[in-house]
Amino acid sequence: MRRPLTMALALGFSAASWTTTAFADVIHDMPISCPRGTEKHQSHNGPYCVPPMRADCPAGYVPKVRHSTSYCEAPPPAPCPKGLHWDSDGPDKASCGLNYSCDKVGDACDNGQCERLSFCIEHRPTHRHIIQVAHGTCRTQADCAGTPGTTCEKRLTCTNSASRKNEAARIEAAKNVPASAVPAPYVASPMGGDPPRYRILKDGQSLPALPDVPEPPDDTPNTPPAPETPEDAGTAPTPADPGPGDTKPVDVPQASPQPPKSGGCAGCEVGGSDDDMVGWAALMCLLGVGIALRRKGGG
């Protein structure tokens, strides 16, 4: 009689746990009143009003919408380094971020190809997780000395040359734009109010053309890599051949694979080649045959 009760309790606890987990992930719909021309959006932090994209951004500035704010994103101060692109998360939150990741070096990407590059990476903690922020390219840790809290780490990224050229064109186009010509951000209030008072970027409407500028030069640091250790450094000397009257056995050292040597770039490893291993095996074989023949002649 106790088994059914035990099973019922276990199932009851399982159902309660599942129900609690399911309810914890529910996004509750809270009543808000959005301004006309905006749209209500739900999130775990509560609902908010999404304003439309604006069509009054001056040359070189790109219309963006983040959360409940519609603004004109300013161009970067300089084109982002190779493998990075300019992006913003608000009117005052813009930086160079990693391009979309790829799986294999040499694979084709949009307007570029997949490469493994080294960046000064900052592991920045947030209230939920840790994000990785790239602060330019590097060859060694010394290149990251100017940015405290970063380490030179390798990442797979798409080298989008078209993106860097577009950033250079935005910078050129915005050179003659006064600060007064940049409209203030619009924040959609969740309490209703007037609709956005700016021209709206309609579907299919293109932005003003950018000037044609050459692609920015590659700004990868020119720090020379550390000199590599010679291939024959650290190997055991070859034992001398025994004389005609020497009958003592000679210990022949066993060939061991050479450890990988670093080439000066952070995080990269260079392994020994198969040709080197074959050469060592052949040398040891010839050495053993020579010793055997000398022993036979001496006997």
XYZ file of C-alpha atoms in Angstrom:
299
model
C 0.000 0.000 0.000
C 2.961 2.321 0.481
C 4.325 2.008 -3.064
C 1.459 3.852 -4.813
C 1.676 6.648 -2.222
C 5.425 6.952 -2.704
C 5.069 7.041 -6.487
C 2.290 9.618 -6.248
C 4.441 11.874 -4.058
C 7.393 11.540 -6.449
C 5.232 12.382 -9.444
C 3.707 15.255 -7.522
C 7.116 16.729 -6.725
C 8.235 16.271 -10.348
C 5.135 18.003 -11.652
C 5.574 20.833 -9.151
C 9.224 21.287 -10.167
C 8.355 21.301 -13.866
C 5.473 23.713 -13.297
C 7.701 26.079 -11.300
C 10.348 26.011 -14.026
C 7.785 26.596 -16.743
C 6.191 29.541 -14.916
C 9.629 31.058 -14.208
C 10.237 31.370 -17.957
C 6.871 32.937 -18.767
C 6.885 36.562 -19.994
C 3.928 38.241 -18.355
C 2.012 40.745 -20.474
C 1.834 44.012 -18.559
C -0.512 46.741 -19.801
C 1.319 49.746 -21.244
C 0.245 52.469 -23.644
C 2.687 53.052 -26.525
C 2.749 56.233 -28.620
C 1.084 56.085 -32.007
C 3.449 54.744 -34.672
C 5.397 52.547 -32.224
C 5.008 48.844 -31.453
C 4.758 47.050 -28.125
C 7.383 44.394 -27.474
C 7.668 41.839 -24.671
C 10.856 40.837 -22.820
C 11.906 39.264 -19.517
C 12.537 42.792 -18.218
C 9.015 43.862 -19.048
C 7.292 45.327 -22.117
C 8.554 48.378 -23.979
C 7.703 50.426 -27.055
C 9.764 50.044 -30.234
C 9.965 53.220 -32.347
C 10.404 53.159 -36.131
C 13.684 53.666 -37.983
C 14.342 57.312 -38.757
C 15.067 58.858 -42.160
C 16.606 62.146 -40.995
C 20.169 60.965 -40.280
C 22.878 63.088 -41.963
C 25.542 61.712 -44.297
C 27.763 59.081 -42.703
C 25.291 58.400 -39.880
C 23.214 55.194 -39.901
C 19.691 54.930 -38.408
C 19.495 52.380 -35.600
C 16.867 51.212 -33.112
C 17.888 49.591 -29.808
C 15.174 48.689 -27.322
C 12.976 51.803 -27.088
C 15.452 54.302 -28.587
C 15.730 55.410 -32.209
C 18.947 57.279 -33.009
C 21.565 58.046 -35.649
C 24.702 55.953 -35.168
C 27.869 58.024 -35.606
C 30.695 56.594 -37.733
C 33.766 55.213 -35.953
C 36.718 57.523 -35.296
C 38.775 55.229 -37.534
C 37.973 52.054 -39.498
C 37.948 49.032 -37.207
C 40.992 46.738 -37.427
C 40.940 43.743 -39.737
C 38.438 41.144 -38.531
C 36.341 43.642 -36.525
C 33.331 45.814 -37.361
C 31.721 48.941 -35.895
C 28.457 48.400 -34.006
C 26.432 50.189 -31.338
C 24.059 49.190 -28.569
C 22.739 52.690 -27.972
C 23.497 56.331 -28.787
C 26.540 56.358 -26.481
C 27.550 52.682 -26.607
C 29.551 51.879 -29.750
C 32.736 49.874 -30.273
C 34.583 47.576 -32.654
C 33.316 44.018 -32.244
C 34.312 40.665 -33.701
C 32.817 39.790 -37.068
C 30.590 36.781 -37.386
C 32.463 33.644 -36.394
C 33.390 30.972 -38.903
C 34.370 27.326 -38.650
C 37.488 26.782 -40.753
C 40.389 28.905 -41.967
C 40.039 29.601 -45.691
C 36.260 29.181 -45.848
C 34.447 31.817 -47.861
C 32.596 34.542 -45.941
C 30.482 37.440 -47.138
C 32.954 39.826 -48.790
C 35.951 38.018 -47.323
C 37.252 34.748 -45.962
C 37.713 33.006 -42.628
C 41.019 33.749 -40.890
C 42.533 33.063 -37.477
C 43.725 36.391 -36.055
C 44.951 37.538 -32.668
C 43.119 40.282 -30.773
C 43.511 42.067 -27.445
C 40.523 40.424 -25.715
C 38.849 41.815 -22.603
C 36.636 39.403 -20.626
C 34.051 41.897 -19.377
C 31.579 40.635 -16.729
C 27.941 41.710 -16.922
C 24.988 41.077 -14.622
C 24.246 37.794 -16.426
C 27.363 36.531 -18.165
C 30.845 37.451 -19.388
C 31.225 39.052 -22.794
C 34.384 39.196 -24.876
C 35.376 42.616 -26.180
C 38.106 42.970 -28.801
C 40.425 45.996 -28.587
C 42.400 45.737 -31.817
C 44.743 43.177 -33.309
C 48.018 41.960 -31.832
C 50.970 39.687 -32.501
C 52.229 39.242 -28.933
C 51.060 40.220 -25.465
C 53.283 43.302 -25.667
C 50.911 44.754 -28.295
C 48.124 44.739 -25.658
C 50.134 46.648 -23.043
C 48.299 49.873 -23.904
C 44.927 48.314 -22.988
C 45.020 47.032 -19.376
C 42.999 43.940 -18.587
C 43.335 42.387 -22.051
C 45.209 39.344 -23.292
C 46.358 38.522 -26.813
C 44.131 35.627 -27.904
C 43.387 33.975 -31.232
C 39.906 33.974 -32.730
C 38.330 32.715 -35.950
C 36.698 35.652 -37.723
C 35.591 36.764 -41.171
C 37.841 39.417 -42.686
C 35.148 41.537 -44.295
C 36.998 44.019 -46.506
C 33.740 45.604 -47.697
C 32.801 46.459 -44.117
C 36.096 48.277 -43.487
C 35.742 50.204 -46.742
C 32.182 51.182 -45.796
C 33.394 52.474 -42.432
C 36.068 54.578 -44.147
C 33.414 56.001 -46.493
C 31.145 56.881 -43.551
C 34.014 58.736 -41.886
C 34.695 60.680 -45.083
C 31.015 61.547 -45.572
C 30.583 62.789 -41.989
C 33.612 65.117 -42.017
C 31.536 68.165 -42.987
C 28.500 67.370 -40.812
C 28.155 69.816 -37.891
C 27.062 68.516 -34.514
C 23.873 70.571 -34.744
C 22.803 68.564 -37.809
C 22.669 65.278 -35.859
C 19.127 64.861 -34.426
C 18.688 63.924 -30.784
C 17.668 60.329 -30.000
C 13.968 59.602 -29.675
C 12.856 57.446 -26.732
C 9.389 55.900 -26.935
C 7.638 56.350 -23.606
C 5.593 53.401 -22.262
C 3.009 55.937 -21.029
C 1.796 56.916 -24.497
C 2.292 60.457 -25.711
C 2.912 62.012 -29.088
C 4.096 59.892 -32.036
C 7.710 60.238 -33.253
C 8.272 63.619 -34.905
C 10.755 62.613 -37.589
C 10.657 61.243 -41.096
C 10.386 57.462 -41.075
C 12.608 55.218 -43.164
C 10.188 53.213 -45.277
C 10.707 49.633 -46.437
C 13.020 49.520 -49.429
C 14.183 53.104 -48.966
C 17.956 53.316 -49.369
C 20.331 55.520 -47.410
C 22.251 58.368 -49.065
C 25.138 57.198 -51.214
C 28.581 57.192 -49.649
C 31.717 58.479 -51.392
C 33.990 55.939 -53.036
C 37.134 55.630 -50.937
C 40.001 53.127 -51.083
C 40.117 50.264 -48.639
C 41.953 51.195 -45.422
C 45.442 49.727 -45.063
C 45.959 46.641 -42.964
C 46.805 47.879 -39.466
C 48.001 44.574 -38.018
C 50.936 45.334 -35.696
C 54.338 44.986 -37.337
C 55.967 43.577 -34.223
C 58.543 41.039 -35.445
C 57.998 37.520 -34.095
C 60.431 36.108 -31.590
C 63.290 34.151 -33.189
C 62.664 30.442 -33.375
C 65.011 27.924 -31.765
C 67.142 26.086 -34.368
C 65.818 22.677 -35.301
C 68.939 20.874 -34.039
C 69.138 22.699 -30.712
C 68.868 20.546 -27.620
C 69.416 17.200 -29.356
C 71.723 14.616 -27.813
C 75.192 14.325 -29.450
C 75.818 11.286 -31.596
C 78.035 8.758 -29.687
C 81.512 8.169 -31.082
C 82.099 4.932 -32.963
C 83.944 2.298 -30.846
C 87.566 1.546 -31.638
C 88.757 -1.805 -33.058
C 89.724 -3.133 -29.612
C 86.727 -1.880 -27.762
C 84.364 -4.741 -27.026
C 82.122 -2.933 -24.540
C 78.527 -2.594 -25.627
C 77.592 0.878 -26.772
C 74.253 2.337 -25.710
C 72.552 3.887 -28.701
C 70.164 6.707 -27.683
C 66.575 6.244 -28.809
C 65.204 8.827 -31.200
C 62.556 11.012 -29.581
C 60.203 13.409 -31.388
C 61.119 17.057 -31.035
C 58.748 19.166 -28.901
C 56.729 21.814 -30.716
C 58.340 25.239 -30.761
C 56.484 28.543 -30.536
C 56.913 30.964 -33.391
C 56.346 34.197 -31.497
C 52.600 34.556 -32.154
C 50.401 34.252 -29.104
C 48.679 30.903 -28.716
C 50.014 29.244 -31.858
C 51.893 25.962 -31.883
C 54.072 24.424 -34.551
C 54.387 20.624 -34.439
C 57.282 18.543 -35.785
C 56.869 17.274 -39.351
C 56.699 13.599 -40.387
C 59.759 14.065 -42.622
C 61.878 14.921 -39.589
C 60.790 11.723 -37.823
C 61.638 9.583 -40.856
C 65.098 11.170 -41.070
C 65.873 10.416 -37.437
C 64.748 6.782 -37.779
C 66.949 6.273 -40.860
C 69.960 7.797 -39.080
C 69.563 5.523 -36.059
C 69.185 2.475 -38.323
C 72.426 3.248 -40.197
C 74.234 3.843 -36.924
C 73.140 0.431 -35.580
C 74.285 -1.345 -38.782
C 77.710 0.326 -38.569
C 78.238 -0.749 -34.975
C 77.231 -4.335 -35.759
C 79.687 -4.537 -38.683
C 82.559 -3.177 -36.537
C 81.837 -5.741 -33.824
C 81.826 -8.550 -36.388
C 85.129 -7.411 -37.923
C 86.758 -7.122 -34.499
C 85.691 -10.668 -33.576
